[in-house]
Amino acid sequence: MISAYLDSVEKALAFDRSLSRSVRHELEDHLREVVAADPEGAGPDAESRAIAKFGDPRIIAAQFAIVSLSKQTTRTAIAITLVIAGIFTMMKVRIAWYEAMLWTTAEPLTMLSGIFVAIDRYSFWLSVVAGIAIWAQFRRRRRLSAELNASYRRHLYRSFLLCLVATTFIIVSIISDGMLTAFRLYSIDLGATALVPIFSMTIEIACAFVLAVLLLRWQQRMAAAMALSQ
Amino acid sequence: MLKGHLDMIVLAALAAGPAHGYAVIQEIRRKSGEAFDLPEGTIYPVLHRLHEGGLLSARWVVAESGRRRRIYALTKSGQRALQERRAVWQQFSDAVGSLLAGPQRRRPA
């Protein structure tokens, strides 16, 4: 009986595997302890009493889903901040490398390069602005909410939208960086020295991938939490 | 009414020292003179939320039964939060107490 109850909680929290496993262990310890302490002795009756006192698995799962959602929100905001800092560092490393290697962009690509430099610059700084807005939004609501009420939903939607905007600008910036790097590499004879810009671009692309995965997970958790709260 | 004060109640139950969820529930029941008999499952999301908010620390241990058990303890922030909430509650309780004490008769001038 206890196992079936734990299965239902675990299933409802399947969108967050580490949380569902941890909750299962924790609730199992509780329920088994309650059964062992039952004055009428352990058995199916004691198990059903323990479960009845514990509460509706769907309501409990819904409350855990809000915690998971809050965690994912913070995680994504931190990741965006780190990625922005990482991209900035990678850009500076590449520029320093180009200067040290005396690499320039070939003449036919100079104009196109200028356009991508502008796109890169604006999209990067717009992602910084979106990143600042995310933290400003977080500061307005520091305490984690206990329920998915209208005000908390609005906060989550705004945070998600800001993270989506920041990620979009980051991706545009990375694409521009990729184009600029390709122009530079096109203008030189490829050798071991080209590994530095290629490596830095790989890191940027990996960062964009991580952000996309985090946003997708956030969206999944939001949908799951909303469904459980209805 | 209890729902709005659950965080404070859980923090207060952990003031005596680290405990696992079941012990926290027992402590709430004991300290409240059996007045607070909550659905036990509601305490665990609160513990997780307070942990996520940095007010509690948590660690896994293996209990005598051989099962894994999560032990919670107040962090420095948790202790501060409890002190603040105690002070607010005291003010509120004093104010309501004065109001419910009944009207004081004014002496005729």
Short mmCIF file of C-alpha atoms in Angstrom, two decimals:
data_model
loop_
_atom_site.label_atom_id
_atom_site.label_comp_id
_atom_site.label_asym_id
_atom_site.label_seq_id
_atom_site.Cartn_x
_atom_site.Cartn_y
_atom_site.Cartn_z
CA MET A 1 0.00 0.00 0.00
CA ILE A 2 2.80 2.40 0.97
CA SER A 3 4.72 1.51 -2.19
CA ALA A 4 1.68 2.29 -4.36
CA TYR A 5 1.25 5.64 -2.59
CA LEU A 6 4.93 6.49 -3.07
CA ASP A 7 4.70 5.44 -6.72
CA SER A 8 1.87 7.91 -7.29
CA VAL A 9 3.86 10.79 -5.72
CA GLU A 10 6.98 9.80 -7.67
CA LYS A 11 5.01 9.59 -10.91
CA ALA A 12 3.49 13.03 -10.38
CA LEU A 13 7.00 14.44 -9.87
CA ALA A 14 8.54 12.56 -12.81
CA PHE A 15 9.47 15.87 -14.50
CA ASP A 16 12.19 16.34 -11.85
CA ARG A 17 13.94 13.00 -11.38
CA SER A 18 16.31 13.96 -8.59
CA LEU A 19 13.48 15.55 -6.60
CA SER A 20 11.12 12.62 -7.14
CA ARG A 21 13.78 10.12 -5.96
CA SER A 22 14.69 12.21 -2.94
CA VAL A 23 11.02 12.76 -2.02
CA ARG A 24 10.33 9.05 -2.33
CA HIS A 25 13.13 8.15 0.12
CA GLU A 26 12.04 10.84 2.54
CA LEU A 27 8.34 9.99 2.50
CA GLU A 28 9.02 6.27 2.71
CA ASP A 29 11.10 6.79 5.86
CA HIS A 30 8.24 8.83 7.35
CA LEU A 31 5.45 6.41 6.47
CA ARG A 32 7.37 3.32 7.63
CA GLU A 33 8.18 5.06 10.90
CA VAL A 34 4.53 5.98 11.45
CA VAL A 35 3.48 2.38 10.76
CA ALA A 36 6.12 1.04 13.17
CA ALA A 37 4.87 3.42 15.88
CA ASP A 38 1.19 2.52 15.37
CA PRO A 39 -0.26 1.47 18.76
CA GLU A 40 -2.31 -1.26 17.09
CA GLY A 41 0.76 -2.79 15.47
CA ALA A 42 2.11 -2.78 11.93
CA GLY A 43 -0.06 -4.11 9.14
CA PRO A 44 -2.28 -3.05 6.23
CA ASP A 45 -4.62 -1.11 8.56
CA ALA A 46 -1.72 0.80 10.06
CA GLU A 47 -0.45 1.55 6.54
CA SER A 48 -3.81 2.90 5.40
CA ARG A 49 -4.05 5.04 8.57
CA ALA A 50 -0.54 6.41 7.93
CA ILE A 51 -1.43 7.26 4.31
CA ALA A 52 -4.73 8.88 5.31
CA LYS A 53 -2.91 11.10 7.82
CA PHE A 54 -0.28 11.97 5.25
CA GLY A 55 -2.68 13.51 2.75
CA ASP A 56 -3.63 13.49 -0.92
CA PRO A 57 -0.57 12.57 -3.04
CA ARG A 58 -1.60 14.99 -5.78
CA ILE A 59 -1.75 17.96 -3.39
CA ILE A 60 1.63 17.05 -1.91
CA ALA A 61 3.14 16.59 -5.37
CA ALA A 62 1.74 19.99 -6.41
CA GLN A 63 3.48 21.66 -3.45
CA PHE A 64 6.75 19.96 -4.31
CA ALA A 65 6.32 21.01 -7.95
CA ILE A 66 6.31 24.68 -6.88
CA VAL A 67 9.63 24.15 -5.05
CA SER A 68 11.07 22.46 -8.13
CA LEU A 69 9.86 25.29 -10.35
CA SER A 70 11.41 27.94 -8.09
CA LYS A 71 14.70 26.02 -8.11
CA GLN A 72 14.67 25.84 -11.91
CA THR A 73 13.92 29.58 -12.16
CA THR A 74 16.93 30.47 -10.02
CA ARG A 75 19.14 27.96 -11.82
CA THR A 76 18.26 29.42 -15.24
CA ALA A 77 18.84 33.01 -14.08
CA ILE A 78 22.27 32.06 -12.68
CA ALA A 79 23.12 30.17 -15.88
CA ILE A 80 22.19 33.19 -18.02
CA THR A 81 24.43 35.45 -15.92
CA LEU A 82 27.34 33.00 -16.16
CA VAL A 83 26.86 32.53 -19.91
CA ILE A 84 26.84 36.30 -20.52
CA ALA A 85 30.08 36.61 -18.51
CA GLY A 86 31.52 33.58 -20.37
CA ILE A 87 30.68 34.96 -23.82
CA PHE A 88 32.22 38.31 -22.92
CA THR A 89 35.42 36.56 -21.78
CA MET A 90 35.55 34.40 -24.92
CA MET A 91 35.09 37.45 -27.15
CA LYS A 92 37.93 39.26 -25.39
CA VAL A 93 40.16 36.18 -25.63
CA ARG A 94 39.52 35.92 -29.38
CA ILE A 95 40.18 39.62 -30.00
CA ALA A 96 43.44 39.42 -28.00
CA TRP A 97 44.42 36.31 -29.97
CA TYR A 98 43.67 37.98 -33.34
CA GLU A 99 45.80 40.97 -32.31
CA ALA A 100 48.65 38.73 -31.13
CA MET A 101 48.53 36.72 -34.36
CA LEU A 102 48.08 39.89 -36.49
CA TRP A 103 45.02 38.35 -38.16
CA THR A 104 42.73 40.61 -40.15
CA THR A 105 39.58 39.95 -42.12
CA ALA A 106 40.06 39.56 -45.89
CA GLU A 107 39.03 42.62 -47.95
CA PRO A 108 35.85 41.23 -49.61
CA LEU A 109 34.44 40.30 -46.19
CA THR A 110 35.19 43.60 -44.40
CA MET A 111 31.78 45.17 -45.04
CA LEU A 112 29.85 42.04 -44.09
CA SER A 113 32.07 41.73 -41.04
CA GLY A 114 31.12 45.29 -40.00
CA ILE A 115 27.41 44.36 -40.12
CA PHE A 116 27.97 41.28 -37.94
CA VAL A 117 30.10 43.28 -35.48
CA ALA A 118 27.15 45.67 -35.04
CA ILE A 119 24.63 42.81 -34.63
CA ASP A 120 26.99 41.09 -32.18
CA ARG A 121 27.53 44.22 -30.10
CA TYR A 122 23.85 45.20 -29.86
CA SER A 123 22.54 41.71 -29.19
CA PHE A 124 25.21 41.15 -26.52
CA TRP A 125 24.40 44.38 -24.66
CA LEU A 126 20.67 43.75 -25.00
CA SER A 127 21.22 40.33 -23.38
CA VAL A 128 23.06 42.13 -20.54
CA VAL A 129 20.07 44.48 -20.12
CA ALA A 130 17.67 41.49 -20.09
CA GLY A 131 19.96 39.77 -17.53
CA ILE A 132 19.82 42.84 -15.26
CA ALA A 133 16.01 42.91 -15.64
CA ILE A 134 15.86 39.23 -14.59
CA TRP A 135 17.70 39.95 -11.33
CA ALA A 136 15.62 43.10 -10.73
CA GLN A 137 12.52 40.92 -11.13
CA PHE A 138 13.97 38.41 -8.64
CA ARG A 139 14.74 41.11 -6.09
CA ARG A 140 11.11 42.17 -6.14
CA ARG A 141 10.11 38.73 -4.92
CA ARG A 142 12.77 37.11 -2.80
CA ARG A 143 10.64 34.69 -0.78
CA LEU A 144 9.64 31.43 -2.39
CA SER A 145 5.91 31.15 -2.71
CA ALA A 146 4.04 28.30 -1.03
CA GLU A 147 1.33 28.21 -3.66
CA LEU A 148 0.92 28.85 -7.33
CA ASN A 149 -1.40 31.81 -6.90
CA ALA A 150 -2.08 34.49 -9.54
CA SER A 151 0.68 36.80 -8.29
CA TYR A 152 3.31 34.05 -8.30
CA ARG A 153 2.21 32.90 -11.75
CA ARG A 154 2.68 36.45 -13.05
CA HIS A 155 6.15 36.56 -11.48
CA LEU A 156 7.06 33.25 -13.12
CA TYR A 157 5.72 34.28 -16.54
CA ARG A 158 7.65 37.56 -16.41
CA SER A 159 10.84 35.78 -15.31
CA PHE A 160 10.42 33.18 -18.05
CA LEU A 161 9.81 35.84 -20.69
CA LEU A 162 12.90 37.81 -19.61
CA CYS A 163 15.02 34.64 -19.64
CA LEU A 164 13.69 33.80 -23.10
CA VAL A 165 14.53 37.30 -24.37
CA ALA A 166 18.03 37.16 -22.83
CA THR A 167 18.64 33.69 -24.33
CA THR A 168 17.46 34.84 -27.76
CA PHE A 169 19.88 37.79 -27.74
CA ILE A 170 22.66 35.51 -26.47
CA ILE A 171 22.03 33.08 -29.34
CA VAL A 172 22.01 35.94 -31.90
CA SER A 173 25.28 37.19 -30.41
CA ILE A 174 26.81 33.70 -30.61
CA ILE A 175 25.71 33.30 -34.25
CA SER A 176 27.33 36.68 -35.06
CA ASP A 177 30.47 35.62 -33.19
CA GLY A 178 30.47 32.42 -35.24
CA MET A 179 30.21 34.35 -38.50
CA LEU A 180 32.99 36.77 -37.49
CA THR A 181 35.22 33.87 -36.44
CA ALA A 182 34.53 32.13 -39.77
CA PHE A 183 35.51 35.32 -41.66
CA ARG A 184 38.80 35.53 -39.76
CA LEU A 185 39.56 31.85 -40.31
CA TYR A 186 38.71 32.21 -44.00
CA SER A 187 41.31 34.97 -44.26
CA ILE A 188 44.22 32.90 -42.90
CA ASP A 189 45.94 29.57 -43.53
CA LEU A 190 44.41 27.16 -41.08
CA GLY A 191 46.85 25.72 -38.56
CA ALA A 192 47.18 24.91 -34.88
CA THR A 193 46.75 28.60 -34.02
CA ALA A 194 43.17 28.43 -35.32
CA LEU A 195 42.30 26.08 -32.48
CA VAL A 196 41.98 28.98 -30.00
CA PRO A 197 39.05 30.73 -31.77
CA ILE A 198 37.49 27.37 -32.72
CA PHE A 199 37.69 26.20 -29.10
CA SER A 200 36.24 29.45 -27.75
CA MET A 201 33.37 29.26 -30.26
CA THR A 202 32.68 25.64 -29.23
CA ILE A 203 32.36 26.80 -25.62
CA GLU A 204 29.91 29.54 -26.64
CA ILE A 205 27.78 27.11 -28.66
CA ALA A 206 27.77 24.64 -25.74
CA CYS A 207 26.62 27.48 -23.44
CA ALA A 208 23.75 28.32 -25.79
CA PHE A 209 22.75 24.65 -25.84
CA VAL A 210 22.76 24.48 -22.02
CA LEU A 211 20.56 27.60 -21.83
CA ALA A 212 18.09 26.15 -24.33
CA VAL A 213 17.88 22.91 -22.32
CA LEU A 214 17.36 24.83 -19.05
CA LEU A 215 14.57 26.90 -20.60
CA LEU A 216 12.92 23.79 -21.98
CA ARG A 217 13.06 22.09 -18.58
CA TRP A 218 11.67 25.20 -16.94
CA GLN A 219 8.78 25.26 -19.37
CA GLN A 220 8.11 21.55 -18.69
CA ARG A 221 8.15 22.11 -14.92
CA MET A 222 5.89 25.10 -15.23
CA ALA A 223 3.38 23.05 -17.25
CA ALA A 224 3.58 20.17 -14.74
CA ALA A 225 3.17 22.48 -11.73
CA MET A 226 0.19 24.21 -13.35
CA ALA A 227 -1.45 20.87 -14.18
CA LEU A 228 -0.95 19.58 -10.62
CA SER A 229 -2.27 22.82 -9.08
CA GLN A 230 -5.57 22.70 -10.98
CA MET B 1 -4.99 30.58 9.37
CA LEU B 2 -2.37 27.97 10.25
CA LYS B 3 -1.32 27.75 6.58
CA GLY B 4 0.02 31.30 6.60
CA HIS B 5 2.23 30.59 9.61
CA LEU B 6 3.51 27.16 8.64
CA ASP B 7 7.02 28.43 7.85
CA MET B 8 7.34 30.00 11.29
CA ILE B 9 5.94 26.88 12.99
CA VAL B 10 8.42 24.60 11.19
CA LEU B 11 11.34 26.93 11.95
CA ALA B 12 10.29 27.03 15.62
CA ALA B 13 10.05 23.23 15.73
CA LEU B 14 13.66 23.03 14.53
CA ALA B 15 14.91 25.60 17.04
CA ALA B 16 15.70 22.81 19.53
CA GLY B 17 18.12 21.17 17.10
CA PRO B 18 18.40 19.17 13.86
CA ALA B 19 15.58 16.74 13.13
CA HIS B 20 14.00 14.74 10.33
CA GLY B 21 10.49 15.40 8.98
CA TYR B 22 8.71 12.93 11.25
CA ALA B 23 10.41 14.37 14.36
CA VAL B 24 9.47 17.91 13.24
CA ILE B 25 5.81 16.86 12.99
CA GLN B 26 5.97 15.20 16.42
CA GLU B 27 7.56 18.33 17.89
CA ILE B 28 4.83 20.58 16.40
CA ARG B 29 2.16 18.29 17.84
CA ARG B 30 3.84 18.13 21.26
CA LYS B 31 4.60 21.84 21.58
CA SER B 32 1.10 22.84 20.43
CA GLY B 33 -0.50 20.47 22.95
CA GLU B 34 -1.90 18.38 20.06
CA ALA B 35 -3.74 21.51 18.80
CA PHE B 36 -1.99 21.47 15.42
CA ASP B 37 -2.79 18.18 13.75
CA LEU B 38 -1.85 18.97 10.15
CA PRO B 39 -1.93 16.53 7.24
CA GLU B 40 1.62 15.23 7.75
CA GLY B 41 2.51 15.43 4.06
CA THR B 42 2.18 19.21 4.00
CA ILE B 43 5.28 19.62 6.19
CA TYR B 44 7.70 18.11 3.66
CA PRO B 45 7.19 20.67 0.85
CA VAL B 46 7.61 23.37 3.52
CA LEU B 47 10.91 21.82 4.63
CA HIS B 48 12.09 21.68 1.00
CA ARG B 49 11.02 25.27 0.36
CA LEU B 50 12.80 26.57 3.47
CA HIS B 51 15.87 24.58 2.45
CA GLU B 52 15.74 26.09 -1.04
CA GLY B 53 15.35 29.54 0.52
CA GLY B 54 18.55 28.99 2.56
CA LEU B 55 16.77 28.97 5.93
CA LEU B 56 17.45 25.28 6.53
CA SER B 57 20.36 23.00 5.77
CA ALA B 58 19.74 19.35 4.93
CA ARG B 59 21.85 16.20 4.94
CA TRP B 60 21.16 12.53 4.35
CA VAL B 61 22.00 9.94 6.99
CA VAL B 62 21.27 6.24 7.32
CA ALA B 63 18.82 5.57 10.16
CA GLU B 64 18.97 2.56 12.51
CA SER B 65 16.26 0.99 10.36
CA GLY B 66 18.70 1.08 7.43
CA ARG B 67 16.56 3.58 5.56
CA ARG B 68 17.89 6.86 4.22
CA ARG B 69 16.77 9.82 6.32
CA ARG B 70 16.99 13.54 5.61
CA ILE B 71 17.94 15.67 8.59
CA TYR B 72 17.17 19.39 8.63
CA ALA B 73 18.76 22.12 10.74
CA LEU B 74 18.35 25.86 11.01
CA THR B 75 21.01 27.89 9.21
CA LYS B 76 22.17 31.29 10.47
CA SER B 77 19.61 32.92 8.13
CA GLY B 78 16.98 30.55 9.47
CA GLN B 79 17.75 31.55 13.06
CA ARG B 80 17.53 35.22 12.11
CA ALA B 81 14.25 34.67 10.24
CA LEU B 82 12.81 32.84 13.26
CA GLN B 83 13.80 35.69 15.60
CA GLU B 84 12.21 38.25 13.28
CA ARG B 85 9.00 36.24 12.94
CA ARG B 86 8.83 35.70 16.71
CA ALA B 87 9.07 39.46 17.26
CA VAL B 88 6.37 40.20 14.66
CA TRP B 89 4.14 37.49 16.11
CA GLN B 90 4.63 38.85 19.65
CA GLN B 91 3.59 42.33 18.53
CA PHE B 92 0.57 40.94 16.73
CA SER B 93 -0.38 38.73 19.67
CA ASP B 94 -0.05 41.65 22.15
CA ALA B 95 -2.18 43.88 19.93
CA VAL B 96 -4.92 41.27 19.49
CA GLY B 97 -4.73 40.48 23.21
CA SER B 98 -5.32 44.13 24.09
CA LEU B 99 -8.24 44.34 21.69
CA LEU B 100 -9.89 41.20 23.02
CA ALA B 101 -9.35 42.15 26.66
CA GLY B 102 -12.55 44.22 26.43
CA PRO B 103 -13.21 47.94 26.70
CA GLN B 104 -11.65 49.79 29.61
CA ARG B 105 -14.23 51.94 31.30
CA ARG B 106 -13.44 55.59 31.13
CA ARG B 107 -13.75 57.51 34.29
CA PRO B 108 -16.38 60.22 34.08
CA ALA B 109 -14.86 63.67 33.99
#
